[in-house]
Each structure stands twice: as structure tokens, then as C-alpha cells.
């Protein structure tokens, strides 16, 4: 019975983020850390770097708009943003917990020295990074040792452009899809 669905999202997508960027996430003072914080931090920082995408400088898993806004303002490199959404849960059946997800790769487009071609190149790079992650998810899911009671990604995946006007001056691409898990 896995009830750590959101924590598992954080752990899985952190595999794509360089260690230097991950270390900046763990800033909660020790006396106010929730139970399990040190174990999750240790686990995430000990992952092998086999799927790291070096261009990613900011990693966010949140539905908190204020937190997202603050992290976006300070981002200088590519941003990997994981937004979890609604669940549809049927207990006791295989893959009965469906979750809507949006995975976004974005970059600040409000820099003073960006002309149109620079912006196009940044948008293209966002698309390539996002597609690399989606393809890796498919590969991971097809591995023989992958849990049969879950799916990282259910197809089709919808790619959508991210509008900098509504995304804090950052543009890029978002992939929207569902995953599934089993909750007995």
C-alpha cells in the first residue's frame, strides 16, 4: 500500500536534476523539519547521476503559487516544474489511483539580451529537455523490474506551450498526462 504518491513524484523527478541544484532545495531548519525529511534528503542526494540533465538549475514540485513565484524569480537556468493535480482513486484494484500531472521545462525569457532568435533557441531547448524526460519515463516504465502495479506515464501525452505572461516571465513547454498507482 503506497500512500506516498507525492513524495514519490519528488523522488523520481529529482533524478533529472544536478546535485548542486538539489542541495539548494533542502533548506528547512532542522527543528522544523517534518518526519521523514532527513531520510528523503539522503535518498535523493544519493541517487546516481545517470539521468541528470545538467542544464536544469531549478527544481520545483509544488501547487503553492507563492512558493512557485518566488523560485521562478530566482531561476537563472532551466526550470523543471512538476505540478500534481487531481486524483481519481479506486481502492483495491491494480492501477486504481489515476493522477493528473504536468511536467514543465521553462526558462526566463525576460532577459534584456534576448532577441527573437535567442528566444526561439531557448524554447527549442526547453522542448528537447522535456521530451528527454518523457522518453526516459517510457524507458523506465518498460524495464523488466518496474512495478507492475503502477505506470509512470499513460499515453497520450499532450505538449503545450507555456505562456511567459502567466508563468512569471518564463516560457517553455509543459507535458500533461496521467500516471497510475495501486492503493490497496
Coordinates of C-alpha atoms in Angstrom, one line a residue:
X1 CA 0.0 0.0 0.0
X2 CA 1.7 3.1 -1.2
X3 CA 0.3 6.4 0.2
X4 CA 3.5 8.4 -0.6
X5 CA 2.4 9.4 -4.1
X6 CA 3.5 13.0 -4.0
X7 CA 6.8 12.1 -2.2
X8 CA 7.4 9.5 -4.9
X9 CA 7.0 12.2 -7.6
X10 CA 9.6 14.4 -5.9
X11 CA 12.0 11.5 -5.6
X12 CA 11.5 10.3 -9.2
X13 CA 11.9 13.7 -10.9
X14 CA 14.9 14.7 -8.7
X15 CA 16.8 12.1 -10.7
X16 CA 17.0 14.6 -13.6
X17 CA 18.4 17.4 -11.5
X18 CA 22.1 18.1 -10.9
X19 CA 23.2 17.6 -7.2
X20 CA 24.2 21.3 -6.9
X21 CA 20.6 22.3 -7.7
X22 CA 19.1 19.7 -5.4
X23 CA 21.2 20.7 -2.5
X24 CA 19.7 24.2 -2.7
X25 CA 16.2 22.7 -2.1
X26 CA 16.9 21.3 1.4
X27 CA 17.0 24.5 3.5
X28 CA 14.3 23.8 6.1
X29 CA 15.8 24.4 9.6
X30 CA 16.4 21.1 11.4
X31 CA 14.0 21.9 14.3
X32 CA 11.0 22.5 11.9
X33 CA 11.6 19.5 9.6
X34 CA 8.7 17.1 9.2
X35 CA 9.1 13.4 10.0
X36 CA 11.0 11.7 7.1
X37 CA 12.7 14.8 5.8
X38 CA 16.3 13.6 6.5
X39 CA 15.6 10.2 5.0
X40 CA 14.2 11.6 1.8
X41 CA 17.0 14.2 1.6
X42 CA 19.6 11.4 2.0
X43 CA 17.9 9.2 -0.6
X44 CA 17.6 11.9 -3.2
X45 CA 21.1 13.1 -2.8
X46 CA 22.5 9.6 -3.1
X47 CA 20.8 8.8 -6.5
X48 CA 23.4 8.0 -9.2
X49 CA 23.7 10.8 -11.8
X50 CA 22.8 8.6 -14.8
X51 CA 19.8 10.6 -15.9
X52 CA 20.9 14.1 -14.8
X53 CA 20.2 16.9 -17.3
X54 CA 23.0 19.4 -16.5
X55 CA 21.1 22.4 -17.9
X56 CA 18.4 22.2 -15.1
X57 CA 19.2 24.7 -12.4
X58 CA 15.8 24.9 -10.5
X59 CA 13.6 22.0 -9.5
X60 CA 10.1 22.7 -8.1
X61 CA 7.4 20.2 -7.0
X62 CA 4.5 22.2 -5.7
X63 CA 1.0 23.5 -6.0
X64 CA 1.8 26.6 -3.9
X65 CA 1.7 29.6 -6.2
X66 CA 3.6 31.9 -3.8
X67 CA 6.4 29.3 -3.5
X68 CA 6.5 28.8 -7.2
X69 CA 6.6 32.5 -7.9
X70 CA 9.5 33.0 -5.6
X71 CA 11.5 30.2 -7.0
X72 CA 10.8 31.3 -10.6
X73 CA 12.1 34.8 -9.9
X74 CA 15.4 33.5 -8.7
X75 CA 15.9 31.0 -11.6
X76 CA 18.8 31.7 -13.9
X77 CA 18.9 28.3 -15.8
X78 CA 16.3 25.8 -17.0
X79 CA 13.5 25.1 -14.6
X80 CA 11.9 21.7 -14.1
X81 CA 8.5 22.1 -12.5
X82 CA 6.3 19.2 -11.5
X83 CA 2.7 20.1 -10.8
X84 CA 0.5 17.3 -9.4
X85 CA -3.2 17.5 -9.8
X86 CA -6.4 15.7 -9.2
X87 CA -6.6 12.0 -8.2
X88 CA -9.2 9.5 -9.2
X89 CA -8.9 6.6 -6.8
X90 CA -10.5 3.2 -6.7
X91 CA -9.0 1.3 -3.8
X92 CA -8.2 -2.4 -4.1
X93 CA -7.6 -2.7 -7.8
X94 CA -4.4 -2.6 -9.8
X95 CA -3.6 0.8 -11.1
X96 CA -6.7 2.2 -9.5
X97 CA -5.2 5.5 -8.5
X98 CA -5.0 7.8 -11.5
X99 CA -3.2 11.2 -11.1
X100 CA -3.1 14.1 -13.4
X101 CA 0.4 15.6 -13.8
X102 CA 2.0 18.5 -15.6
X103 CA 5.8 18.5 -16.2
X104 CA 7.1 21.8 -17.3
X105 CA 10.6 22.8 -18.5
X106 CA 10.9 26.6 -18.8
X107 CA 13.5 29.3 -18.9
X108 CA 13.4 33.0 -18.1
X109 CA 12.5 34.9 -21.3
X110 CA 12.6 38.4 -19.9
X111 CA 16.4 38.8 -20.0
X112 CA 17.4 42.1 -21.7
X113 CA 19.8 40.4 -24.2
X114 CA 17.3 38.1 -25.8
X115 CA 16.3 38.8 -29.4
X116 CA 13.7 36.7 -31.2
X117 CA 16.2 34.0 -32.3
X118 CA 17.6 33.6 -28.8
X119 CA 14.1 33.1 -27.5
X120 CA 13.3 30.5 -30.2
X121 CA 16.5 28.6 -29.3
X122 CA 15.6 28.7 -25.6
X123 CA 12.1 27.4 -26.4
X124 CA 13.5 24.7 -28.6
X125 CA 15.9 23.7 -25.8
X126 CA 13.0 23.5 -23.3
X127 CA 11.2 21.2 -25.7
X128 CA 14.2 18.9 -26.1
X129 CA 14.8 18.7 -22.3
X130 CA 11.1 18.0 -21.7
X131 CA 11.0 15.3 -24.4
X132 CA 14.1 13.7 -23.0
X133 CA 12.4 13.3 -19.6
X134 CA 9.2 11.9 -21.2
X135 CA 11.2 9.4 -23.2
X136 CA 13.2 8.3 -20.1
X137 CA 9.9 7.8 -18.3
X138 CA 8.8 5.5 -21.1
X139 CA 12.1 3.6 -20.9
X140 CA 11.9 3.3 -17.1
X141 CA 8.4 2.0 -17.3
X142 CA 9.4 -0.7 -19.8
X143 CA 12.2 -2.0 -17.6
X144 CA 11.6 -5.6 -16.5
X145 CA 12.0 -4.7 -12.8
X146 CA 9.5 -1.8 -13.0
X147 CA 6.5 -2.3 -10.6
X148 CA 3.5 -3.8 -12.5
X149 CA 1.1 -2.1 -10.2
X150 CA 1.9 1.4 -11.4
X151 CA 2.6 3.4 -14.6
X152 CA 4.9 6.4 -14.7
X153 CA 3.1 7.7 -17.7
X154 CA -0.2 6.9 -19.5
X155 CA -0.3 7.9 -23.2
X156 CA -1.2 10.1 -24.9
X157 CA 0.9 12.9 -23.6
X158 CA -0.1 16.4 -24.5
X159 CA 2.6 19.0 -25.0
X160 CA 1.6 22.6 -24.5
X161 CA 3.5 25.9 -24.8
X162 CA 4.0 27.8 -21.5
X163 CA 3.0 31.5 -21.8
X164 CA 5.6 33.8 -20.1
X165 CA 2.8 36.3 -19.3
X166 CA 1.2 33.8 -16.9
X167 CA 4.3 32.0 -15.9
X168 CA 6.3 34.7 -14.2
X169 CA 8.3 35.8 -17.3
X170 CA 9.4 32.2 -18.1
X171 CA 8.4 30.4 -21.2
X172 CA 8.8 26.8 -22.2
X173 CA 6.8 23.6 -22.7
X174 CA 4.5 21.5 -20.4
X175 CA 3.7 17.8 -20.9
X176 CA 0.3 16.8 -19.5
X177 CA -0.6 13.2 -18.8
X178 CA -1.8 10.8 -16.1
X179 CA 0.1 8.2 -14.2
X180 CA -1.3 5.3 -12.2
X181 CA -0.6 3.6 -8.9
X182 CA -2.2 0.9 -6.8
X183 CA -3.6 1.7 -3.3
X184 CA -4.9 -1.5 -1.6

